[in-house]
PDB file of C-alpha atoms in Angstrom:
ATOM      1  CA  UNK A   1     -44.883 -13.414 -81.999  1.00 79.00           C
ATOM      2  CA  UNK A   2     -44.137 -17.083 -81.863  1.00 86.00           C
ATOM      3  CA  UNK A   3     -40.783 -18.218 -80.528  1.00 93.00           C
ATOM      4  CA  UNK A   4     -39.091 -21.597 -80.331  1.00 96.00           C
ATOM      5  CA  UNK A   5     -36.294 -22.237 -77.855  1.00 96.00           C
ATOM      6  CA  UNK A   6     -33.802 -25.069 -77.783  1.00 96.00           C
ATOM      7  CA  UNK A   7     -31.650 -24.751 -74.703  1.00 95.00           C
ATOM      8  CA  UNK A   8     -29.135 -27.484 -75.517  1.00 96.00           C
ATOM      9  CA  UNK A   9     -26.601 -26.322 -78.124  1.00 95.00           C
ATOM     10  CA  UNK A  10     -24.852 -29.700 -78.108  1.00 97.00           C
ATOM     11  CA  UNK A  11     -25.626 -33.202 -76.920  1.00 97.00           C
ATOM     12  CA  UNK A  12     -23.695 -36.421 -77.000  1.00 97.00           C
ATOM     13  CA  UNK A  13     -24.900 -40.000 -76.682  1.00 98.00           C
ATOM     14  CA  UNK A  14     -23.358 -43.423 -76.885  1.00 98.00           C
ATOM     15  CA  UNK A  15     -24.460 -45.595 -79.768  1.00 98.00           C
ATOM     16  CA  UNK A  16     -27.515 -47.725 -78.880  1.00 98.00           C
ATOM     17  CA  UNK A  17     -28.387 -45.481 -75.951  1.00 98.00           C
ATOM     18  CA  UNK A  18     -31.343 -43.108 -75.634  1.00 98.00           C
ATOM     19  CA  UNK A  19     -31.165 -39.326 -75.754  1.00 98.00           C
ATOM     20  CA  UNK A  20     -33.767 -36.609 -75.288  1.00 98.00           C
ATOM     21  CA  UNK A  21     -33.601 -33.208 -76.962  1.00 98.00           C
ATOM     22  CA  UNK A  22     -35.548 -30.353 -75.398  1.00 98.00           C
ATOM     23  CA  UNK A  23     -37.709 -27.718 -77.035  1.00 98.00           C
ATOM     24  CA  UNK A  24     -40.042 -25.102 -75.630  1.00 98.00           C
ATOM     25  CA  UNK A  25     -42.149 -22.657 -77.539  1.00 97.00           C
ATOM     26  CA  UNK A  26     -44.375 -19.692 -77.001  1.00 96.00           C
ATOM     27  CA  UNK A  27     -47.577 -18.985 -78.875  1.00 94.00           C
ATOM     28  CA  UNK A  28     -50.982 -17.522 -78.201  1.00 92.00           C
ATOM     29  CA  UNK A  29     -52.610 -19.805 -80.731  1.00 91.00           C
ATOM     30  CA  UNK A  30     -54.490 -22.890 -79.635  1.00 91.00           C
ATOM     31  CA  UNK A  31     -54.076 -24.953 -82.772  1.00 90.00           C
ATOM     32  CA  UNK A  32     -50.712 -25.445 -84.434  1.00 93.00           C
ATOM     33  CA  UNK A  33     -48.157 -27.994 -85.562  1.00 93.00           C
ATOM     34  CA  UNK A  34     -44.792 -28.835 -84.086  1.00 95.00           C
ATOM     35  CA  UNK A  35     -41.953 -30.520 -85.917  1.00 96.00           C
ATOM     36  CA  UNK A  36     -38.522 -31.934 -85.418  1.00 97.00           C
ATOM     37  CA  UNK A  37     -36.190 -31.636 -88.402  1.00 96.00           C
ATOM     38  CA  UNK A  38     -32.799 -33.245 -88.846  1.00 97.00           C
ATOM     39  CA  UNK A  39     -30.012 -31.493 -90.749  1.00 95.00           C
ATOM     40  CA  UNK A  40     -27.057 -33.838 -91.399  1.00 94.00           C
ATOM     41  CA  UNK A  41     -23.706 -32.548 -92.690  1.00 91.00           C
ATOM     42  CA  UNK A  42     -25.161 -32.509 -96.213  1.00 90.00           C
ATOM     43  CA  UNK A  43     -27.383 -29.621 -94.956  1.00 90.00           C
ATOM     44  CA  UNK A  44     -30.511 -31.273 -96.416  1.00 91.00           C
ATOM     45  CA  UNK A  45     -33.447 -30.729 -94.062  1.00 93.00           C
ATOM     46  CA  UNK A  46     -35.240 -33.958 -93.232  1.00 94.00           C
ATOM     47  CA  UNK A  47     -38.537 -34.200 -91.367  1.00 94.00           C
ATOM     48  CA  UNK A  48     -38.194 -36.487 -88.366  1.00 96.00           C
ATOM     49  CA  UNK A  49     -41.582 -36.226 -86.732  1.00 96.00           C
ATOM     50  CA  UNK A  50     -44.654 -34.018 -86.570  1.00 94.00           C
ATOM     51  CA  UNK A  51     -47.247 -33.368 -83.856  1.00 95.00           C
ATOM     52  CA  UNK A  52     -50.631 -31.746 -84.154  1.00 92.00           C
ATOM     53  CA  UNK A  53     -51.413 -29.654 -81.083  1.00 93.00           C
ATOM     54  CA  UNK A  54     -55.017 -30.850 -80.934  1.00 92.00           C
ATOM     55  CA  UNK A  55     -53.867 -34.434 -80.500  1.00 92.00           C
ATOM     56  CA  UNK A  56     -53.136 -35.549 -76.972  1.00 89.00           C
ATOM     57  CA  UNK A  57     -51.344 -38.679 -78.111  1.00 94.00           C
ATOM     58  CA  UNK A  58     -47.631 -38.252 -78.582  1.00 96.00           C
ATOM     59  CA  UNK A  59     -46.353 -38.871 -82.103  1.00 96.00           C
ATOM     60  CA  UNK A  60     -44.019 -41.783 -82.749  1.00 96.00           C
ATOM     61  CA  UNK A  61     -41.929 -42.701 -85.767  1.00 95.00           C
ATOM     62  CA  UNK A  62     -39.919 -45.854 -85.268  1.00 96.00           C
ATOM     63  CA  UNK A  63     -37.044 -44.927 -82.914  1.00 97.00           C
ATOM     64  CA  UNK A  64     -38.220 -41.343 -82.605  1.00 98.00           C
ATOM     65  CA  UNK A  65     -40.937 -40.194 -80.246  1.00 98.00           C
ATOM     66  CA  UNK A  66     -42.005 -36.932 -78.714  1.00 98.00           C
ATOM     67  CA  UNK A  67     -43.219 -35.818 -75.319  1.00 97.00           C
ATOM     68  CA  UNK A  68     -45.728 -33.091 -76.059  1.00 97.00           C
ATOM     69  CA  UNK A  69     -46.875 -31.084 -73.053  1.00 96.00           C
ATOM     70  CA  UNK A  70     -49.251 -28.448 -74.405  1.00 96.00           C
ATOM     71  CA  UNK A  71     -49.881 -26.628 -71.139  1.00 95.00           C
ATOM     72  CA  UNK A  72     -46.175 -26.368 -70.487  1.00 96.00           C
ATOM     73  CA  UNK A  73     -45.490 -25.556 -74.150  1.00 97.00           C
ATOM     74  CA  UNK A  74     -42.859 -28.239 -74.250  1.00 97.00           C
ATOM     75  CA  UNK A  75     -42.015 -30.569 -77.125  1.00 97.00           C
ATOM     76  CA  UNK A  76     -39.067 -32.875 -76.526  1.00 98.00           C
ATOM     77  CA  UNK A  77     -37.681 -35.488 -78.910  1.00 98.00           C
ATOM     78  CA  UNK A  78     -36.541 -38.877 -77.698  1.00 98.00           C
ATOM     79  CA  UNK A  79     -34.242 -40.934 -79.857  1.00 98.00           C
ATOM     80  CA  UNK A  80     -34.016 -44.558 -78.832  1.00 98.00           C
ATOM     81  CA  UNK A  81     -31.279 -46.995 -79.849  1.00 98.00           C
ATOM     82  CA  UNK A  82     -29.162 -44.137 -81.188  1.00 98.00           C
ATOM     83  CA  UNK A  83     -27.296 -44.849 -84.389  1.00 98.00           C
ATOM     84  CA  UNK A  84     -24.203 -43.225 -85.865  1.00 97.00           C
ATOM     85  CA  UNK A  85     -26.363 -41.896 -88.686  1.00 97.00           C
ATOM     86  CA  UNK A  86     -28.358 -39.897 -86.177  1.00 97.00           C
ATOM     87  CA  UNK A  87     -25.422 -37.513 -85.817  1.00 97.00           C
ATOM     88  CA  UNK A  88     -26.775 -34.193 -87.079  1.00 97.00           C
ATOM     89  CA  UNK A  89     -28.260 -30.857 -86.137  1.00 96.00           C
ATOM     90  CA  UNK A  90     -31.817 -31.155 -84.882  1.00 98.00           C
ATOM     91  CA  UNK A  91     -34.232 -28.278 -85.168  1.00 97.00           C
ATOM     92  CA  UNK A  92     -37.550 -27.907 -83.422  1.00 97.00           C
ATOM     93  CA  UNK A  93     -40.087 -25.919 -85.454  1.00 95.00           C
ATOM     94  CA  UNK A  94     -43.564 -24.423 -85.077  1.00 94.00           C
ATOM     95  CA  UNK A  95     -46.244 -23.775 -87.655  1.00 91.00           C
ATOM     96  CA  UNK A  96     -49.705 -22.300 -87.469  1.00 88.00           C
ATOM     97  CA  UNK A  97     -52.703 -24.547 -88.091  1.00 79.00           C
ATOM     98  CA  UNK A  98     -53.389 -22.728 -91.350  1.00 76.00           C
ATOM     99  CA  UNK A  99     -50.931 -25.227 -92.766  1.00 58.00           C
ATOM    100  CA  UNK A 100     -48.846 -22.567 -94.399  1.00 76.00           C
ATOM    101  CA  UNK A 101     -45.631 -24.406 -93.509  1.00 82.00           C
ATOM    102  CA  UNK A 102     -44.149 -21.038 -92.725  1.00 86.00           C
ATOM    103  CA  UNK A 103     -41.911 -22.547 -90.102  1.00 91.00           C
ATOM    104  CA  UNK A 104     -40.422 -20.865 -87.074  1.00 92.00           C
ATOM    105  CA  UNK A 105     -37.271 -22.715 -86.072  1.00 95.00           C
ATOM    106  CA  UNK A 106     -35.413 -23.057 -82.820  1.00 95.00           C
ATOM    107  CA  UNK A 107     -31.674 -22.481 -82.656  1.00 94.00           C
ATOM    108  CA  UNK A 108     -30.884 -26.165 -83.017  1.00 96.00           C
ATOM    109  CA  UNK A 109     -29.133 -28.886 -81.049  1.00 97.00           C
ATOM    110  CA  UNK A 110     -26.045 -30.551 -82.402  1.00 97.00           C
ATOM    111  CA  UNK A 111     -26.210 -34.258 -81.603  1.00 98.00           C
ATOM    112  CA  UNK A 112     -23.142 -36.455 -81.706  1.00 98.00           C
ATOM    113  CA  UNK A 113     -23.571 -40.210 -81.503  1.00 98.00           C
ATOM    114  CA  UNK A 114     -20.378 -41.815 -80.247  1.00 97.00           C
ATOM    115  CA  UNK A 115     -19.389 -45.306 -81.397  1.00 96.00           C
TER     116      UNK A 115
ATOM    117  CA  UNK B   1     -41.602 -38.299-101.154  1.00 62.00           C
ATOM    118  CA  UNK B   2     -41.844 -35.094-103.113  1.00 66.00           C
ATOM    119  CA  UNK B   3     -38.702 -33.474-104.423  1.00 88.00           C
ATOM    120  CA  UNK B   4     -37.601 -29.879-104.337  1.00 93.00           C
ATOM    121  CA  UNK B   5     -34.496 -29.044-106.294  1.00 94.00           C
ATOM    122  CA  UNK B   6     -32.394 -25.994-105.613  1.00 96.00           C
ATOM    123  CA  UNK B   7     -29.709 -24.696-107.938  1.00 96.00           C
ATOM    124  CA  UNK B   8     -26.869 -23.914-107.748  1.00 97.00           C
ATOM    125  CA  UNK B   9     -25.632 -25.729-104.668  1.00 95.00           C
ATOM    126  CA  UNK B  10     -22.620 -23.457-104.392  1.00 97.00           C
ATOM    127  CA  UNK B  11     -21.811 -20.104-105.919  1.00 97.00           C
ATOM    128  CA  UNK B  12     -18.986 -17.642-105.501  1.00 97.00           C
ATOM    129  CA  UNK B  13     -19.482 -14.148-106.829  1.00 96.00           C
ATOM    130  CA  UNK B  14     -17.715 -10.842-106.743  1.00 97.00           C
ATOM    131  CA  UNK B  15     -18.932  -8.037-104.565  1.00 97.00           C
ATOM    132  CA  UNK B  16     -21.388  -5.836-106.427  1.00 97.00           C
ATOM    133  CA  UNK B  17     -22.699  -8.503-108.750  1.00 97.00           C
ATOM    134  CA  UNK B  18     -26.085 -10.236-108.624  1.00 97.00           C
ATOM    135  CA  UNK B  19     -26.743 -13.917-108.089  1.00 98.00           C
ATOM    136  CA  UNK B  20     -29.878 -15.893-108.917  1.00 98.00           C
ATOM    137  CA  UNK B  21     -30.882 -19.008-106.995  1.00 98.00           C
ATOM    138  CA  UNK B  22     -33.591 -21.305-108.334  1.00 97.00           C
ATOM    139  CA  UNK B  23     -36.010 -23.471-106.380  1.00 96.00           C
ATOM    140  CA  UNK B  24     -38.085 -26.015-108.304  1.00 96.00           C
ATOM    141  CA  UNK B  25     -40.748 -28.419-107.183  1.00 93.00           C
ATOM    142  CA  UNK B  26     -40.124 -31.406-109.438  1.00 92.00           C
ATOM    143  CA  UNK B  27     -43.206 -33.533-109.004  1.00 88.00           C
ATOM    144  CA  UNK B  28     -45.840 -31.239-107.593  1.00 88.00           C
ATOM    145  CA  UNK B  29     -47.131 -27.711-108.006  1.00 90.00           C
ATOM    146  CA  UNK B  30     -46.395 -25.166-105.331  1.00 89.00           C
ATOM    147  CA  UNK B  31     -48.334 -21.930-105.191  1.00 89.00           C
ATOM    148  CA  UNK B  32     -46.273 -20.931-102.198  1.00 91.00           C
ATOM    149  CA  UNK B  33     -42.593 -21.376-101.497  1.00 94.00           C
ATOM    150  CA  UNK B  34     -40.478 -20.109 -98.646  1.00 95.00           C
ATOM    151  CA  UNK B  35     -36.940 -18.794 -98.583  1.00 97.00           C
ATOM    152  CA  UNK B  36     -34.773 -19.175 -95.506  1.00 96.00           C
ATOM    153  CA  UNK B  37     -31.298 -18.006 -94.638  1.00 96.00           C
ATOM    154  CA  UNK B  38     -28.946 -19.918 -92.379  1.00 93.00           C
ATOM    155  CA  UNK B  39     -25.763 -18.468 -90.941  1.00 86.00           C
ATOM    156  CA  UNK B  40     -23.002 -20.875 -89.878  1.00 83.00           C
ATOM    157  CA  UNK B  41     -23.989 -22.953 -86.876  1.00 80.00           C
ATOM    158  CA  UNK B  42     -27.235 -21.043 -86.556  1.00 86.00           C
ATOM    159  CA  UNK B  43     -30.876 -21.675 -87.219  1.00 90.00           C
ATOM    160  CA  UNK B  44     -32.943 -21.093 -90.322  1.00 93.00           C
ATOM    161  CA  UNK B  45     -34.462 -17.643 -90.471  1.00 94.00           C
ATOM    162  CA  UNK B  46     -37.450 -17.081 -92.699  1.00 93.00           C
ATOM    163  CA  UNK B  47     -36.733 -14.371 -95.235  1.00 96.00           C
ATOM    164  CA  UNK B  48     -39.827 -14.294 -97.394  1.00 95.00           C
ATOM    165  CA  UNK B  49     -42.852 -16.076 -98.732  1.00 94.00           C
ATOM    166  CA  UNK B  50     -42.930 -16.509-102.482  1.00 93.00           C
ATOM    167  CA  UNK B  51     -46.428 -16.432-103.964  1.00 90.00           C
ATOM    168  CA  UNK B  52     -47.135 -17.663-107.477  1.00 89.00           C
ATOM    169  CA  UNK B  53     -48.519 -14.865-109.620  1.00 86.00           C
ATOM    170  CA  UNK B  54     -48.221 -12.163-106.982  1.00 88.00           C
ATOM    171  CA  UNK B  55     -45.685 -10.234-104.955  1.00 91.00           C
ATOM    172  CA  UNK B  56     -43.576 -11.931-102.350  1.00 94.00           C
ATOM    173  CA  UNK B  57     -44.143 -11.238 -98.684  1.00 94.00           C
ATOM    174  CA  UNK B  58     -40.988 -10.298 -96.814  1.00 96.00           C
ATOM    175  CA  UNK B  59     -40.260 -10.749 -93.140  1.00 94.00           C
ATOM    176  CA  UNK B  60     -39.428  -7.771 -91.030  1.00 93.00           C
ATOM    177  CA  UNK B  61     -35.890  -6.579 -91.540  1.00 94.00           C
ATOM    178  CA  UNK B  62     -35.394  -8.254 -94.925  1.00 96.00           C
ATOM    179  CA  UNK B  63     -34.611  -5.806 -97.726  1.00 94.00           C
ATOM    180  CA  UNK B  64     -36.968  -6.563-100.577  1.00 93.00           C
ATOM    181  CA  UNK B  65     -34.869  -4.562-103.029  1.00 95.00           C
ATOM    182  CA  UNK B  66     -31.806  -6.614-102.215  1.00 96.00           C
ATOM    183  CA  UNK B  67     -33.491 -10.006-102.201  1.00 97.00           C
ATOM    184  CA  UNK B  68     -35.733 -10.111-105.253  1.00 96.00           C
ATOM    185  CA  UNK B  69     -38.158 -12.990-105.421  1.00 95.00           C
ATOM    186  CA  UNK B  70     -40.026 -14.099-108.506  1.00 93.00           C
ATOM    187  CA  UNK B  71     -42.541 -16.960-108.545  1.00 92.00           C
ATOM    188  CA  UNK B  72     -43.416 -17.035-112.218  1.00 84.00           C
ATOM    189  CA  UNK B  73     -44.783 -20.551-112.413  1.00 91.00           C
ATOM    190  CA  UNK B  74     -46.286 -23.197-110.175  1.00 91.00           C
ATOM    191  CA  UNK B  75     -42.997 -25.057-110.023  1.00 93.00           C
ATOM    192  CA  UNK B  76     -40.332 -22.361-109.905  1.00 95.00           C
ATOM    193  CA  UNK B  77     -39.360 -19.614-107.511  1.00 96.00           C
ATOM    194  CA  UNK B  78     -36.171 -17.608-107.857  1.00 97.00           C
ATOM    195  CA  UNK B  79     -34.250 -15.562-105.319  1.00 97.00           C
ATOM    196  CA  UNK B  80     -31.912 -12.931-106.721  1.00 97.00           C
ATOM    197  CA  UNK B  81     -29.382 -11.370-104.392  1.00 97.00           C
ATOM    198  CA  UNK B  82     -28.697  -8.002-105.960  1.00 97.00           C
ATOM    199  CA  UNK B  83     -25.469  -6.057-105.574  1.00 97.00           C
ATOM    200  CA  UNK B  84     -24.144  -8.747-103.313  1.00 97.00           C
ATOM    201  CA  UNK B  85     -21.722  -7.901-100.516  1.00 96.00           C
ATOM    202  CA  UNK B  86     -19.640 -10.146 -98.284  1.00 96.00           C
ATOM    203  CA  UNK B  87     -22.221  -9.864 -95.503  1.00 95.00           C
ATOM    204  CA  UNK B  88     -24.721 -11.571 -97.826  1.00 96.00           C
ATOM    205  CA  UNK B  89     -22.582 -14.698 -97.731  1.00 96.00           C
ATOM    206  CA  UNK B  90     -24.732 -17.388 -96.211  1.00 95.00           C
ATOM    207  CA  UNK B  91     -26.606 -20.626 -96.821  1.00 96.00           C
ATOM    208  CA  UNK B  92     -29.975 -20.105 -98.500  1.00 97.00           C
ATOM    209  CA  UNK B  93     -32.660 -22.784 -98.403  1.00 97.00           C
ATOM    210  CA  UNK B  94     -36.062 -22.937-100.041  1.00 96.00           C
ATOM    211  CA  UNK B  95     -39.046 -25.021 -99.059  1.00 95.00           C
ATOM    212  CA  UNK B  96     -42.315 -25.864-100.733  1.00 93.00           C
ATOM    213  CA  UNK B  97     -45.408 -27.332 -99.082  1.00 89.00           C
ATOM    214  CA  UNK B  98     -47.215 -29.942-101.097  1.00 81.00           C
ATOM    215  CA  UNK B  99     -50.868 -29.036-101.410  1.00 70.00           C
ATOM    216  CA  UNK B 100     -53.080 -31.114 -99.168  1.00 64.00           C
ATOM    217  CA  UNK B 101     -50.098 -32.841 -97.681  1.00 60.00           C
ATOM    218  CA  UNK B 102     -48.577 -32.842 -94.270  1.00 64.00           C
ATOM    219  CA  UNK B 103     -45.049 -31.826 -95.032  1.00 79.00           C
ATOM    220  CA  UNK B 104     -42.955 -29.041 -96.465  1.00 87.00           C
ATOM    221  CA  UNK B 105     -40.104 -30.235 -98.657  1.00 92.00           C
ATOM    222  CA  UNK B 106     -36.765 -28.515 -98.617  1.00 94.00           C
ATOM    223  CA  UNK B 107     -34.259 -27.885-101.343  1.00 95.00           C
ATOM    224  CA  UNK B 108     -30.646 -28.896-100.899  1.00 94.00           C
ATOM    225  CA  UNK B 109     -29.620 -25.345-100.151  1.00 95.00           C
ATOM    226  CA  UNK B 110     -27.233 -22.901-101.811  1.00 97.00           C
ATOM    227  CA  UNK B 111     -24.011 -21.770-100.234  1.00 96.00           C
ATOM    228  CA  UNK B 112     -23.324 -18.225-101.401  1.00 97.00           C
ATOM    229  CA  UNK B 113     -19.884 -16.730-100.945  1.00 97.00           C
ATOM    230  CA  UNK B 114     -19.349 -13.116-101.904  1.00 97.00           C
ATOM    231  CA  UNK B 115     -15.710 -12.121-102.309  1.00 96.00           C
TER     232      UNK B 115
END
């Protein structure tokens, strides 16, 4: 069975600084998707970034980028120029390449951006 | 982006009663929807896959007789918590993948409190 592990329950970063959230996963499949979702206090799940496992290039979305290490089964999220609005829970998630979007989530990391 | 609407956002019910939660895809058709449960400060746990026109598929450990799922149309899935008890109190979230797209869209969630 697939598992997703986030080892940092809470993180804190100063506004405008950079922070990296860690995620590791376990799967026997070779092709899959990885995601980072943001859940602000409103509880609405928001997609931050997505990575296809067959792509070697790391995904980037504006201030958000990932470090995808397939052999190590690692998928970290880097947030640059942190903003107060980035304060939220961040979940790493895995999905099979069948594109079912049947997501397996990690336990989450609570990120606090300090002014 | 696509919109998934979940209703109600909050509900309080008495122990022993049943509660229905609706999940609608507003601007696209969804043959599959997913229902997740989130305990306070915890991750999202997949409960079941809702399939339009056929029976739902439940994850291991989820009681199908307690959590009834009906996907009667291409835009609506309902989750009914039957004979609710205080331990069923939780945050329930639905998601719907947009066909051919690259993202699953989440509803706003429903906070269920059983008293």
